[in-house]
CSV table of C-alpha atoms and ligand atoms in Angstrom, one decimal:
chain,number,residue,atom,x,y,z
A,1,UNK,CA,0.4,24.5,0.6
A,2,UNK,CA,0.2,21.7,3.2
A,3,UNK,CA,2.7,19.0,2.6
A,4,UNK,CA,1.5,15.1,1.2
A,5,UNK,CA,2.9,12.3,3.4
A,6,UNK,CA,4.7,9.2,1.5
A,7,UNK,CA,5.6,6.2,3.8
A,8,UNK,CA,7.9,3.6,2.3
A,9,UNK,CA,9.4,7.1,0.6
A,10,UNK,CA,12.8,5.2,0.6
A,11,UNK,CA,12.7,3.0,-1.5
A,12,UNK,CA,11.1,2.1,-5.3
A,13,UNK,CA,7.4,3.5,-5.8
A,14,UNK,CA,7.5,5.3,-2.2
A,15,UNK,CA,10.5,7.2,-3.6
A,16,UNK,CA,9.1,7.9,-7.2
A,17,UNK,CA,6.2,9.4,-5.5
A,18,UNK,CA,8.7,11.9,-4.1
A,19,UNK,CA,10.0,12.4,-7.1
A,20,UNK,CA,7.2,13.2,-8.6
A,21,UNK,CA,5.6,15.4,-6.3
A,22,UNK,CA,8.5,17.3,-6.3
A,23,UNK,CA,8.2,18.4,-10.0
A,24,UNK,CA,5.2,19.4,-9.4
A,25,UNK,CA,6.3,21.7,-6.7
A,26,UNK,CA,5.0,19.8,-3.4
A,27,UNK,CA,7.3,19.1,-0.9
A,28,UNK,CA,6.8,15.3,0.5
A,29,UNK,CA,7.0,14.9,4.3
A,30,UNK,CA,8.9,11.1,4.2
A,31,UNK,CA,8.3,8.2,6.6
A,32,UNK,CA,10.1,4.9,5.9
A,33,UNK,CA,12.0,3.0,8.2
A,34,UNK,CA,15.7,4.6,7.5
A,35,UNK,CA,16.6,7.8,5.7
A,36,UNK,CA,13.3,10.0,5.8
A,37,UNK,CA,12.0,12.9,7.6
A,38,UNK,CA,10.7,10.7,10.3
A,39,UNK,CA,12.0,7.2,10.9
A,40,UNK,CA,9.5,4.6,12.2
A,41,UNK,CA,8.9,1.1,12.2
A,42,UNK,CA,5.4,0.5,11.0
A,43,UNK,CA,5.1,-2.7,12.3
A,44,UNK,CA,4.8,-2.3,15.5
A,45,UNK,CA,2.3,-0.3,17.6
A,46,UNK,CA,5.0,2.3,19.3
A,47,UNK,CA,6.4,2.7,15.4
A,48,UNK,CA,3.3,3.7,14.0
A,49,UNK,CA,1.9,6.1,17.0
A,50,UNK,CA,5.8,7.6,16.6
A,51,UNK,CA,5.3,8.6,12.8
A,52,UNK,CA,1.5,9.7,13.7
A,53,UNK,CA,2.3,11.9,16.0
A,54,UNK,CA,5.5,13.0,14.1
A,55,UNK,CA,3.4,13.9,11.2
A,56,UNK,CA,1.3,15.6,12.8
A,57,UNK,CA,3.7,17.8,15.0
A,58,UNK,CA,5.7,19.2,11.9
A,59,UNK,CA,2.8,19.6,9.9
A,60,UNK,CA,0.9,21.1,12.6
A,61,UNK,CA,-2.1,19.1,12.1
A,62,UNK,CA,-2.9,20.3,8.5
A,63,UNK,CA,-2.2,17.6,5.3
A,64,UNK,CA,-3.1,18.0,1.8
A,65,UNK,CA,-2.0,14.3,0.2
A,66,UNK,CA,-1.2,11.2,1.8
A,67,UNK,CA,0.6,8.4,-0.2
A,68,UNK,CA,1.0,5.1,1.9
A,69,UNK,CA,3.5,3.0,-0.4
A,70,UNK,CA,5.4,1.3,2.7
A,71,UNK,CA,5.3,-2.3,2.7
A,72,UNK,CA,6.8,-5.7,2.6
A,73,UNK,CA,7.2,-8.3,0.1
A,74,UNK,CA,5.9,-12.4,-0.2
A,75,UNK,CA,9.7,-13.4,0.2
A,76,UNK,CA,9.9,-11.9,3.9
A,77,UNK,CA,10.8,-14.6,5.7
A,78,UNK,CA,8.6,-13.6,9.0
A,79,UNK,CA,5.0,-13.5,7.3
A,80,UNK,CA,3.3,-12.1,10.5
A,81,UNK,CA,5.5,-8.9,10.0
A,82,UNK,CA,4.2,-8.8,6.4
A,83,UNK,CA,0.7,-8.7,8.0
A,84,UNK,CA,1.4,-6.5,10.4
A,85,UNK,CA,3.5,-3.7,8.1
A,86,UNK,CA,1.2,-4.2,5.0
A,87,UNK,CA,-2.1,-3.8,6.9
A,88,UNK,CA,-2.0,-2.7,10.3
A,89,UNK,CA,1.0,-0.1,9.8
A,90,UNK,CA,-0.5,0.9,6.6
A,91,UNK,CA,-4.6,1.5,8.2
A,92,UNK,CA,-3.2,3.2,11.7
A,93,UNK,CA,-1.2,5.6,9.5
A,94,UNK,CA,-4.6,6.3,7.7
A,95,UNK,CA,-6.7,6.5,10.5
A,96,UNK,CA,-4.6,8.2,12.4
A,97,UNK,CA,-3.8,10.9,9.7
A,98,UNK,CA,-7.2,11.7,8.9
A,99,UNK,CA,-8.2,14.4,11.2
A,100,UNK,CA,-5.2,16.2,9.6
A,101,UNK,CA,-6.1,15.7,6.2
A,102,UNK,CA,-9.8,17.4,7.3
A,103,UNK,CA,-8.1,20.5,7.5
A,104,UNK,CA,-6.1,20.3,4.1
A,105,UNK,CA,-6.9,22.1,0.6
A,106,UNK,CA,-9.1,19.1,-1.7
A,107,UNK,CA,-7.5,16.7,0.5
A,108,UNK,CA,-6.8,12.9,-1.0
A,109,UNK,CA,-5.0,9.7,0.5
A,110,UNK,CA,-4.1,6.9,-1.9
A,111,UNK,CA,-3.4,3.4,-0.6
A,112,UNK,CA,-1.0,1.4,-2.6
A,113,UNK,CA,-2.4,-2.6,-2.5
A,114,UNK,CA,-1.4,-4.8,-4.8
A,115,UNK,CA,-3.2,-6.5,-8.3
A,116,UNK,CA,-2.2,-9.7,-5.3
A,117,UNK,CA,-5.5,-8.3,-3.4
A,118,UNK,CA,-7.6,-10.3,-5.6
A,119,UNK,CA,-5.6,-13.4,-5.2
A,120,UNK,CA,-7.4,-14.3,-1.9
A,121,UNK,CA,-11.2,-14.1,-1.4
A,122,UNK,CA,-12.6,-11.9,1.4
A,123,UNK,CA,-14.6,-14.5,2.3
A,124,UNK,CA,-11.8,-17.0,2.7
A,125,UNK,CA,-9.2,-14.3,3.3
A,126,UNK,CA,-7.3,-16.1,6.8
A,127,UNK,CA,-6.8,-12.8,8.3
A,128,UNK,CA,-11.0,-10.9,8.0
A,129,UNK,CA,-11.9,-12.1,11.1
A,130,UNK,CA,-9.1,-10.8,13.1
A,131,UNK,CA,-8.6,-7.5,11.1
A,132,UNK,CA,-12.7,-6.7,11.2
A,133,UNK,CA,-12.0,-6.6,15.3
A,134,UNK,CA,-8.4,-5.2,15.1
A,135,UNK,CA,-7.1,-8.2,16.9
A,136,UNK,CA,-3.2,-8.0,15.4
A,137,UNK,CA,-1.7,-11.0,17.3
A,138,UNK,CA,-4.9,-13.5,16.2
A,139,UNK,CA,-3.8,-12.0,12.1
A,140,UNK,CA,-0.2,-12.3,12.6
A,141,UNK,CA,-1.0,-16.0,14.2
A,142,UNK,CA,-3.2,-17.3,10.9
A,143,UNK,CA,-0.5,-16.4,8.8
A,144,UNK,CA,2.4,-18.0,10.6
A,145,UNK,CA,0.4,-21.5,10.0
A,146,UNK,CA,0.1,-20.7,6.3
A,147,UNK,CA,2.4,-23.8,5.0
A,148,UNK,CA,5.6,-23.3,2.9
A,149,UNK,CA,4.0,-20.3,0.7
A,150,UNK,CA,2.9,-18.8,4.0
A,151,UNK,CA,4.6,-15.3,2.2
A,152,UNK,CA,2.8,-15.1,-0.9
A,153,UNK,CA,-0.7,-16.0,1.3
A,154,UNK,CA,0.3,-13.3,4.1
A,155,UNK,CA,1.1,-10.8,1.1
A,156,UNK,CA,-2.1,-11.6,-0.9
A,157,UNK,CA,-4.1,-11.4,2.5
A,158,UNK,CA,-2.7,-8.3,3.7
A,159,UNK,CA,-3.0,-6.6,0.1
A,160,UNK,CA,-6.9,-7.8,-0.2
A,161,UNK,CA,-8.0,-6.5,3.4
A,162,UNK,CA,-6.2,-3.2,3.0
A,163,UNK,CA,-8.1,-2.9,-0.3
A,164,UNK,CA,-11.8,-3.6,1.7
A,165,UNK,CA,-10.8,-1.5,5.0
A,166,UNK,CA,-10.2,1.4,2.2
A,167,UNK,CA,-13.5,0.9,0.8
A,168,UNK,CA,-15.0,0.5,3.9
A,169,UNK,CA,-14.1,3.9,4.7
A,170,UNK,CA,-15.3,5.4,1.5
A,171,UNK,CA,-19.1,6.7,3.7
A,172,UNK,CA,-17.1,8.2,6.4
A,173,UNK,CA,-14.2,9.8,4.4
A,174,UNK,CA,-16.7,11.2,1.6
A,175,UNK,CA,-18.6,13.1,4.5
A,176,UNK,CA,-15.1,14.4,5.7
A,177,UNK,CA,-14.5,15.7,2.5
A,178,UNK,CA,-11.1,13.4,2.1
A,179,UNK,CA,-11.1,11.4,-1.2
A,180,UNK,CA,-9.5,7.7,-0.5
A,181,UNK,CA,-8.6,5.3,-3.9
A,182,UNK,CA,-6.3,2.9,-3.8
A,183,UNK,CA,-3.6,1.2,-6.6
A,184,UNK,CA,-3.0,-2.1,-7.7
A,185,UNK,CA,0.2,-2.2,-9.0
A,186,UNK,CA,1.3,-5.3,-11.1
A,187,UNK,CA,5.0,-6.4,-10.8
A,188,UNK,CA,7.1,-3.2,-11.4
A,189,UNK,CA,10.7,-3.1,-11.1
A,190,UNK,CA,11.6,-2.2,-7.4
A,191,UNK,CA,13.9,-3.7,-4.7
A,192,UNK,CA,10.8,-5.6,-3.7
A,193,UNK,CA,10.6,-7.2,-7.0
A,194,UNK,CA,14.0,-7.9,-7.3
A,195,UNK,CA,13.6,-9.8,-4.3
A,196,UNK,CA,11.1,-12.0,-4.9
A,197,UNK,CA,12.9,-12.8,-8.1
A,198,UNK,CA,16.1,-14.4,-6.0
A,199,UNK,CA,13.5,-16.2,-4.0
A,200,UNK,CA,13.9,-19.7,-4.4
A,201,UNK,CA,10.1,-20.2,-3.7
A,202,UNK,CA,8.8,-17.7,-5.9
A,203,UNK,CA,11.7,-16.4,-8.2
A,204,UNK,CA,11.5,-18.5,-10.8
A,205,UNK,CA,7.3,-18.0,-11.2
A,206,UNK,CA,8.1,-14.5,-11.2
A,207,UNK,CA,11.1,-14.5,-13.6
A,208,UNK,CA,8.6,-16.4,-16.2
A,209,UNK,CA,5.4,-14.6,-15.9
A,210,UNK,CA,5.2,-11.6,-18.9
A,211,UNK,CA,2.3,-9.4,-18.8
A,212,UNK,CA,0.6,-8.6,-21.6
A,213,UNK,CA,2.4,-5.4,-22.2
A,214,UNK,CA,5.5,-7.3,-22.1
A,215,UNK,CA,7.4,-5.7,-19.1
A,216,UNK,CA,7.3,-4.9,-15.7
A,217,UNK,CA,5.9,-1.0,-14.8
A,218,UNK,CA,8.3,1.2,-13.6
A,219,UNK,CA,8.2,3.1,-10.2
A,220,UNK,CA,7.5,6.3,-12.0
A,221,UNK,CA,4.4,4.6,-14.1
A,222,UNK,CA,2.9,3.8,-10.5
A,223,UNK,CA,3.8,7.6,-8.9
A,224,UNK,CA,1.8,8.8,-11.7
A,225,UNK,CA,-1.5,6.8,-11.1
A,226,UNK,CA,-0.8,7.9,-7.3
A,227,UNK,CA,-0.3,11.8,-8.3
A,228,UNK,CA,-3.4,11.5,-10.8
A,229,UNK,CA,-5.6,9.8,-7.8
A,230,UNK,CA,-4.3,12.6,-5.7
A,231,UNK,CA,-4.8,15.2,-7.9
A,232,UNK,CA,-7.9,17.5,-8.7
A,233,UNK,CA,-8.7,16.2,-12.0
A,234,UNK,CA,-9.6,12.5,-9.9
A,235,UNK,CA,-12.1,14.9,-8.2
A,236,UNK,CA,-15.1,12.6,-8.8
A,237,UNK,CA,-12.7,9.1,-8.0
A,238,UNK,CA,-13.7,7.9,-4.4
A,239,UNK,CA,-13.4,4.3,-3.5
A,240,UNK,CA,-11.7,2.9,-6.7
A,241,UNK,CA,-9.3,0.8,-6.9
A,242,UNK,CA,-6.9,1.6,-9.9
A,243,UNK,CA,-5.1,-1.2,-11.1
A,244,UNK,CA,-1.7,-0.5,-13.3
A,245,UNK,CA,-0.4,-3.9,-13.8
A,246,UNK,CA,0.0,-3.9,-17.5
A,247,UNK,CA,-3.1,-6.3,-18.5
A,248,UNK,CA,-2.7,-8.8,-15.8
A,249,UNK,CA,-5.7,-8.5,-14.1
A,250,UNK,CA,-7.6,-8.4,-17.2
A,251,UNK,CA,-6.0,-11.6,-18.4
A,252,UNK,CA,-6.4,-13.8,-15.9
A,253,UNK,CA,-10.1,-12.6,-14.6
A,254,UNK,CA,-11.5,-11.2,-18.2
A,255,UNK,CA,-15.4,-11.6,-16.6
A,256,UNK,CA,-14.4,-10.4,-13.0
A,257,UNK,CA,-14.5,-6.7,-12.2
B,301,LIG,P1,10.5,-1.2,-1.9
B,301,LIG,O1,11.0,-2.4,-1.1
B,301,LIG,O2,11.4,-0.7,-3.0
B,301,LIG,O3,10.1,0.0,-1.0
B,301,LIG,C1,9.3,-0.3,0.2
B,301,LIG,C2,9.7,0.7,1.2
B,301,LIG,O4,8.9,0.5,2.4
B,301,LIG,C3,11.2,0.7,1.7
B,301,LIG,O5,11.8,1.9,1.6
B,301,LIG,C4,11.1,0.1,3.1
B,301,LIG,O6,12.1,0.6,3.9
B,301,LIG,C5,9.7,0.6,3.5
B,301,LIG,N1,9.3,-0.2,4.7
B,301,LIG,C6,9.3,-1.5,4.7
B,301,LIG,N2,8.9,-1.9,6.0
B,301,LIG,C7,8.6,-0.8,6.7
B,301,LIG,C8,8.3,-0.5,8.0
B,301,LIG,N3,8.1,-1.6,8.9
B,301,LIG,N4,8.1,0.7,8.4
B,301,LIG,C9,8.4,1.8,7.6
B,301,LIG,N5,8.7,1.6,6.3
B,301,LIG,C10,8.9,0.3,5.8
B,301,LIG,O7,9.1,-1.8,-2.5
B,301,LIG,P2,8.1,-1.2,-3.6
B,301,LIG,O8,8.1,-2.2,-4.7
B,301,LIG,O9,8.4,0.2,-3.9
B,301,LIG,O10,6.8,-1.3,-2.8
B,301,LIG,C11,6.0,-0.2,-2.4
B,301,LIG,C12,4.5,-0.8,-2.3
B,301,LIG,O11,4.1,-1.3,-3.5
B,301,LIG,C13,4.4,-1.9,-1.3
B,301,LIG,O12,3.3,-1.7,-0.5
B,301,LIG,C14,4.2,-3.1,-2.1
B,301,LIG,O13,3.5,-4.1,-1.5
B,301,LIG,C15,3.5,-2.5,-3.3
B,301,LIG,N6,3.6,-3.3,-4.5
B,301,LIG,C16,4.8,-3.5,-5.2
B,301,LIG,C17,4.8,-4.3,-6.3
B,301,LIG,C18,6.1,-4.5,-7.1
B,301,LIG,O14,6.1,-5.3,-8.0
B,301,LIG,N7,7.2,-3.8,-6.7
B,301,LIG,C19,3.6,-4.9,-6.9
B,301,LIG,C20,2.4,-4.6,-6.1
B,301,LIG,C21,2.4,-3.8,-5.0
């Protein structure tokens, strides 16, 4: 069996994905920034070409699962490294693994975005203009203008273009015979979280919102809706966006789907 990358594999629902497909038997091959089988920085270009070629040099070339969980949250204080880690680390890691994944056994990659991708509009998302031509510095630059919640819009902008870029891959990826989902995780009880909860901007919003199942998901509820979308029983799932934010979604956009 060919291993199933996991970026962010460090850390909260990166590491819970390890976890997880370890009881089932699969070895992960880790990428996070510190304590993983291969230690990049993917926010930056040299970071990300490092863990793409890594990847592909101990896996010679041939990937069954791809989990891309790395990424950074609102209360960052640099919000052009949230753009640049959440979306461009997270699509050159896709891109870039793809011809690998070709050669795997019912290969399937699952992005992890955010229930925060439908907070901004594509159509007024500051960053789809810059991220439909690639151009990183002009995305990094409409975030840094963002005004004193400049995290939360850099987060919910990254998040919402990482969610079309996968769908806008579903024609291509279909005809390679690599099923792409992503999941929309609601808050769940990670360092990330934790976090955003000290933040003095958005801790106390955070601290006070309940969803409707009355807690925050765990790591291991979100490593399951990553295992399911990876597994062969999500055979027939292409291009969907699961969301596993207990109710949240629902709640607050009851009519929008
Ligand atoms: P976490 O902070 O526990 O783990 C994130 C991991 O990503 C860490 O191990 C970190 O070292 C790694 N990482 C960060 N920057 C990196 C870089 N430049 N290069 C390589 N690795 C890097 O966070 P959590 O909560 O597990 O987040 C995982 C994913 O889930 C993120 O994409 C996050 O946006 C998303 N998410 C999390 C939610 C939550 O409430 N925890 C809600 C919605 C989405």
């Amino acid at each position: 069996m060919a291993p199933t990358v996991v970026t962010g594999a460090a850390s909260g629902i990166g590491a819970a994905t390890c976890a997880a497909l370890r009881e089932q038997g699969r070895e992960p091959l880790t990428v996070d920034l510190h304590d993983a089988d291969i230690n990049a920085d993917l926010g930056t270009p040299e970071g990300r070409q490092h863990a793409v070629d890594a990847v592909l040099a101990r896996s010679g070339g041939v990937l069954d699962g791809l989990a891309l969980c790395a990424g950074l949250g609102p209360h960052v204080p640099d919000p052009a490294r949230i753009v640049s880690v959440n979306y461009f680390g997270t699509v050159a890691v896709l891109d870039g693994l793809l011809p690998a994944l070709r050669e795997g056994e019912q290969p399937a990659a699952v992005v992890v975005s955010s229930v925060s991708s439908t907070h901004v509009a594509w159509d007024t998302n500051p960053i789809a203009t810059a991220v439909e031509s690639g151009d990183e510095p002009a995305a990094r630059a409409a975030v840094a203008a963002g005004g004193e919640y400049r995290g939360q819009l850099a987060y919910a902008a990254s998040k919402n273009a990482l969610t079309v870029a996968t769908r806008r891959r579903v024609a291509e990826w279909g005809a390679a015979g690599v099923r792409l989902n992503t999941v929309a995780p609601g808050s769940v009880d990670t360092p990330l979280l934790r976090a955003g909860m000290d933040d003095p901007r958005y801790g106390q919003a955070i601290r006070e919102f309940v969803a409707p199942v009355a807690r925050h998901g765990t790591p291991a509820e979100i490593a399951a809706a990553i295992l399911y979308l990876l597994g062969g029983n999500a055979g027939f799932v292409h291009g969907a966006q699961l969301v596993v934010d207990g109710g949240v979604d629902a709640l607050f956009r009851p009519t929008t789907f």
